[in-house]
Short mmCIF file of C-alpha atoms in Angstrom, two decimals:
data_model
loop_
_atom_site.label_atom_id
_atom_site.label_comp_id
_atom_site.label_asym_id
_atom_site.label_seq_id
_atom_site.Cartn_x
_atom_site.Cartn_y
_atom_site.Cartn_z
CA MET A 1 50.45 146.49 -95.13
CA ASN A 2 50.23 143.41 -97.33
CA GLY A 3 52.46 144.88 -100.03
CA LYS A 4 49.93 144.49 -102.83
CA ARG A 5 49.84 147.11 -105.54
CA LYS A 6 46.99 149.60 -105.30
CA ILE A 7 45.12 149.86 -108.57
CA ILE A 8 42.47 152.27 -107.27
CA GLU A 9 42.88 154.73 -104.42
CA THR A 10 40.44 157.60 -103.96
CA MET A 11 40.88 160.19 -101.23
CA ASP A 12 37.81 162.22 -100.23
CA ILE A 13 36.59 162.65 -103.79
CA THR A 14 33.52 164.76 -104.42
CA LYS A 15 31.53 165.42 -107.56
CA VAL A 16 29.22 168.42 -107.67
CA TYR A 17 26.89 169.18 -110.57
CA GLY A 18 25.51 172.68 -111.08
CA MET A 19 26.31 175.83 -109.14
CA GLY A 20 25.04 177.77 -106.16
CA ASP A 21 21.54 176.97 -104.94
CA ILE A 22 20.99 174.42 -107.70
CA SER A 23 24.19 172.45 -107.12
CA VAL A 24 23.91 168.75 -106.33
CA ALA A 25 26.65 166.68 -104.70
CA ALA A 26 26.60 163.28 -106.40
CA LEU A 27 29.63 162.18 -104.38
CA ASN A 28 30.51 163.62 -101.00
CA GLY A 29 33.91 162.45 -99.78
CA VAL A 30 34.40 158.91 -101.10
CA SER A 31 37.61 157.14 -100.09
CA ILE A 32 38.17 153.58 -101.32
CA THR A 33 41.12 151.34 -102.12
CA ILE A 34 41.10 148.40 -104.53
CA GLU A 35 44.23 146.29 -104.85
CA SER A 36 45.66 144.36 -107.76
CA GLY A 37 43.76 141.14 -108.43
CA GLU A 38 40.61 142.07 -106.49
CA PHE A 39 37.08 141.51 -107.77
CA VAL A 40 34.84 144.21 -106.28
CA ALA A 41 31.20 145.19 -106.78
CA ILE A 42 29.79 148.69 -106.40
CA MET A 43 26.10 148.85 -105.54
CA GLY A 44 23.57 151.50 -104.67
CA GLN A 45 20.06 152.67 -105.41
CA SER A 46 19.31 155.16 -108.15
CA GLY A 47 20.83 158.48 -107.08
CA SER A 48 23.37 156.87 -104.74
CA GLY A 49 26.31 158.06 -106.82
CA LYS A 50 27.45 154.69 -108.16
CA SER A 51 27.35 155.73 -111.82
CA THR A 52 29.20 158.94 -111.03
CA LEU A 53 31.84 156.99 -109.13
CA MET A 54 32.19 154.55 -112.04
CA HIS A 55 32.70 157.46 -114.46
CA ILE A 56 35.48 158.85 -112.28
CA LEU A 57 37.13 155.47 -111.72
CA GLY A 58 36.95 154.88 -115.48
CA CYS A 59 38.52 158.29 -116.25
CA LEU A 60 35.38 159.35 -118.09
CA SER A 61 35.15 162.40 -115.82
CA ARG A 62 37.19 163.92 -113.03
CA PRO A 63 36.24 164.72 -109.44
CA THR A 64 35.33 168.20 -108.29
CA SER A 65 37.74 167.79 -105.38
CA GLY A 66 39.84 165.09 -103.78
CA GLN A 67 42.40 162.81 -105.39
CA TYR A 68 42.17 159.68 -107.52
CA PHE A 69 45.26 157.54 -108.03
CA LEU A 70 44.97 154.93 -110.78
CA ASP A 71 47.79 152.42 -110.66
CA GLY A 72 49.84 154.94 -108.71
CA GLU A 73 49.20 157.87 -111.07
CA ASP A 74 47.26 160.91 -109.86
CA VAL A 75 44.65 161.39 -112.59
CA SER A 76 42.44 163.77 -110.61
CA GLN A 77 43.13 166.91 -112.60
CA LEU A 78 43.96 165.58 -116.05
CA ASP A 79 42.18 167.19 -118.98
CA LYS A 80 39.91 165.31 -121.38
CA VAL A 81 42.66 164.42 -123.83
CA GLN A 82 44.94 163.17 -121.06
CA LEU A 83 42.10 161.15 -119.50
CA ALA A 84 41.37 159.56 -122.87
CA GLY A 85 44.99 158.46 -123.08
CA VAL A 86 44.87 156.92 -119.61
CA ARG A 87 41.60 155.13 -120.41
CA ASN A 88 43.02 153.57 -123.52
CA ARG A 89 46.24 152.45 -121.83
CA LYS A 90 44.96 151.26 -118.49
CA ILE A 91 41.21 150.52 -118.49
CA GLY A 92 39.02 148.00 -120.27
CA PHE A 93 35.24 148.58 -120.26
CA ILE A 94 32.40 146.08 -120.49
CA PHE A 95 29.07 147.88 -120.98
CA GLN A 96 25.53 146.66 -120.37
CA SER A 97 24.59 147.44 -123.99
CA TYR A 98 27.83 145.94 -125.44
CA ASN A 99 28.66 149.13 -127.44
CA LEU A 100 29.89 147.19 -130.46
CA LEU A 101 30.18 148.81 -133.87
CA ALA A 102 27.42 147.64 -136.21
CA ARG A 103 28.35 146.19 -139.62
CA THR A 104 31.81 145.48 -138.19
CA SER A 105 33.20 142.00 -137.55
CA ALA A 106 33.91 140.66 -134.09
CA LEU A 107 37.60 140.72 -134.96
CA ARG A 108 37.56 144.41 -135.93
CA ASN A 109 35.50 145.33 -132.87
CA VAL A 110 38.15 143.74 -130.67
CA THR A 111 41.10 145.39 -132.44
CA LEU A 112 39.50 148.86 -132.37
CA PRO A 113 41.20 150.10 -129.13
CA LEU A 114 44.61 149.30 -130.63
CA LEU A 115 44.06 152.03 -133.23
CA TYR A 116 44.25 154.60 -130.43
CA ASP A 117 47.25 153.11 -128.65
CA HIS A 118 49.91 155.33 -130.16
CA ALA A 119 52.41 154.54 -127.40
CA ASN A 120 52.54 150.85 -128.36
CA PRO A 121 51.67 150.63 -132.06
CA LYS A 122 51.02 147.19 -133.56
CA SER A 123 50.92 146.01 -137.13
CA GLN A 124 47.61 144.76 -138.51
CA GLU A 125 48.96 141.22 -138.35
CA GLU A 126 49.94 141.60 -134.69
CA ALA A 127 46.58 143.17 -133.83
CA ASP A 128 44.64 140.44 -135.60
CA ALA A 129 46.65 137.68 -133.96
CA LYS A 130 46.07 139.10 -130.49
CA ALA A 131 42.35 139.62 -131.14
CA GLU A 132 41.97 136.08 -132.48
CA LYS A 133 43.64 134.72 -129.34
CA LEU A 134 41.26 136.67 -127.10
CA LEU A 135 38.19 135.66 -129.12
CA ASP A 136 39.30 132.05 -128.78
CA MET A 137 39.68 132.55 -125.04
CA VAL A 138 36.07 133.76 -124.75
CA GLY A 139 34.82 130.87 -126.89
CA LEU A 140 34.23 132.69 -130.16
CA SER A 141 36.98 131.36 -132.42
CA GLY A 142 34.34 130.36 -134.95
CA ARG A 143 32.64 133.76 -134.96
CA ILE A 144 35.50 136.17 -135.65
CA ASN A 145 34.01 137.38 -138.95
CA HIS A 146 30.43 137.68 -137.66
CA GLN A 147 28.88 141.11 -137.21
CA PRO A 148 26.97 142.01 -134.02
CA HIS A 149 23.54 141.40 -135.57
CA GLU A 150 24.66 137.84 -136.35
CA LEU A 151 25.53 137.14 -132.71
CA SER A 152 23.38 136.48 -129.64
CA GLY A 153 23.43 138.90 -126.73
CA GLY A 154 25.75 136.64 -124.77
CA GLN A 155 28.11 136.32 -127.74
CA GLN A 156 28.13 140.09 -128.23
CA GLN A 157 29.07 140.54 -124.58
CA ARG A 158 31.89 138.04 -124.96
CA VAL A 159 33.20 140.10 -127.87
CA ALA A 160 33.04 143.11 -125.54
CA VAL A 161 35.05 141.21 -122.91
CA ALA A 162 37.72 140.39 -125.49
CA ARG A 163 37.79 144.04 -126.58
CA ALA A 164 38.20 145.15 -122.96
CA LEU A 165 41.32 142.98 -122.66
CA ILE A 166 43.05 143.85 -125.94
CA ASN A 167 45.28 146.57 -124.45
CA ASP A 168 46.28 144.54 -121.37
CA PRO A 169 44.55 146.94 -118.95
CA VAL A 170 45.40 147.18 -115.27
CA LEU A 171 41.66 147.49 -114.53
CA VAL A 172 38.48 146.08 -116.09
CA ILE A 173 35.26 147.94 -115.31
CA GLY A 174 31.92 146.21 -115.89
CA ASP A 175 28.83 148.42 -116.03
CA GLU A 176 25.93 146.03 -115.35
CA PRO A 177 27.62 143.47 -117.65
CA THR A 178 24.78 140.95 -117.28
CA GLY A 179 21.95 143.50 -117.27
CA ASN A 180 20.74 142.84 -120.83
CA LEU A 181 21.20 139.08 -120.77
CA ASP A 182 19.02 136.13 -119.93
CA SER A 183 20.03 134.05 -116.92
CA ARG A 184 21.99 131.48 -118.92
CA SER A 185 23.99 134.07 -120.86
CA GLY A 186 24.49 136.04 -117.66
CA GLU A 187 25.90 132.93 -116.03
CA GLU A 188 28.34 132.48 -118.91
CA ILE A 189 29.58 136.09 -118.64
CA MET A 190 29.96 135.91 -114.86
CA ASN A 191 31.89 132.67 -115.11
CA LEU A 192 34.13 134.29 -117.72
CA LEU A 193 34.76 137.18 -115.32
CA HIS A 194 35.62 134.70 -112.59
CA THR A 195 38.08 133.02 -114.93
CA LEU A 196 39.73 136.37 -115.63
CA HIS A 197 39.83 137.11 -111.91
CA ALA A 198 41.50 133.76 -111.25
CA GLN A 199 44.16 134.79 -113.78
CA GLY A 200 44.87 137.96 -111.79
CA THR A 201 42.67 140.53 -113.53
CA THR A 202 41.46 143.40 -111.35
CA ILE A 203 37.71 143.84 -111.88
CA VAL A 204 35.27 146.47 -110.62
CA MET A 205 31.65 145.73 -111.43
CA VAL A 206 28.73 148.10 -111.02
CA THR A 207 25.52 146.16 -110.47
CA HIS A 208 22.07 146.53 -108.96
CA ASP A 209 21.71 142.75 -108.43
CA PRO A 210 22.71 141.55 -104.94
CA LYS A 211 22.94 137.97 -106.21
CA ILE A 212 25.58 138.99 -108.74
CA ALA A 213 27.41 141.25 -106.29
CA ALA A 214 27.63 138.42 -103.77
CA HIS A 215 29.97 136.53 -106.09
CA THR A 216 32.66 139.19 -105.78
CA GLN A 217 35.13 139.48 -102.93
CA ARG A 218 33.76 142.78 -101.62
CA THR A 219 30.65 144.86 -102.18
CA ILE A 220 30.93 148.61 -101.71
CA ASN A 221 27.46 150.02 -101.05
CA LEU A 222 26.88 153.70 -101.74
CA LEU A 223 24.10 155.81 -100.24
CA ASP A 224 23.54 159.50 -100.93
CA GLY A 225 27.02 159.98 -102.33
CA VAL A 226 28.99 158.33 -99.54
CA VAL A 227 30.19 154.82 -98.76
CA ASP A 228 27.46 153.32 -96.59
CA THR A 229 28.77 149.81 -96.00
CA VAL A 230 31.48 147.49 -97.28
CA VAL A 231 30.55 143.81 -97.26
CA HIS A 232 33.27 141.17 -97.40
CA ASN A 233 31.69 138.31 -99.30
CA GLY A 234 34.33 135.73 -98.50
CA VAL A 235 34.55 134.62 -102.11
CA LYS A 236 37.96 134.07 -103.66
CA ASN A 237 36.88 132.64 -106.99
CA LYS A 238 33.43 131.16 -107.26
CA LYS A 239 31.54 130.12 -110.34
CA VAL A 240 27.96 131.29 -110.71
CA GLN A 241 25.23 128.72 -110.56
CA TYR A 242 21.63 129.84 -110.94
CA GLU A 243 18.84 127.87 -109.36
CA THR A 244 15.87 127.11 -111.60
CA VAL A 245 12.35 127.40 -110.22
#
């Protein structure tokens, strides 16, 4: 035992859709552990179960059976309202399509999760100050009043990164975070993720791109709803550099 805190621990989780003869097991006994400060990729072909696993890890759904401990809390059987509370307190999401509110400034997009954090309420001034600090960190201090349509794809994704961090989550989940970006913008986002990792952020990234996955510490490969292989990439904190051809 190395004494590190377990952020994710799943024990034989399954997820079955449908009933009887038409039931489909998307996950069939997945057990993984991800510790504090790790940067891990989850890969798999279409139908492998990676999206289903991401939804469970992100408390967007719950397993059919098995246990899921998030930061030491068993969230396996929480109802939708309880899961929503856990998501808001403990998880930051970065989506492929950014999921920003249109006709809403970068600043307000970043502060949005704070509206749902009833356990730790903040004044508007406190919320704005924290959001401005995060937008500065991701290189957008001059764009805080810009709406999504006034920002490039890479800038929109940086707003999404700032939003994911606003509630000081124990876990950041990236769902194909570079999937909609050109190579240069993708490089910027990956380097930002590496910076966050170097600061101690725990990151789980779902990706189909082996080149992106190789820049994490471990790659968990799923096949037909089970863990097929786990590849240790030997990368502690490595910036992305794309070769041009």
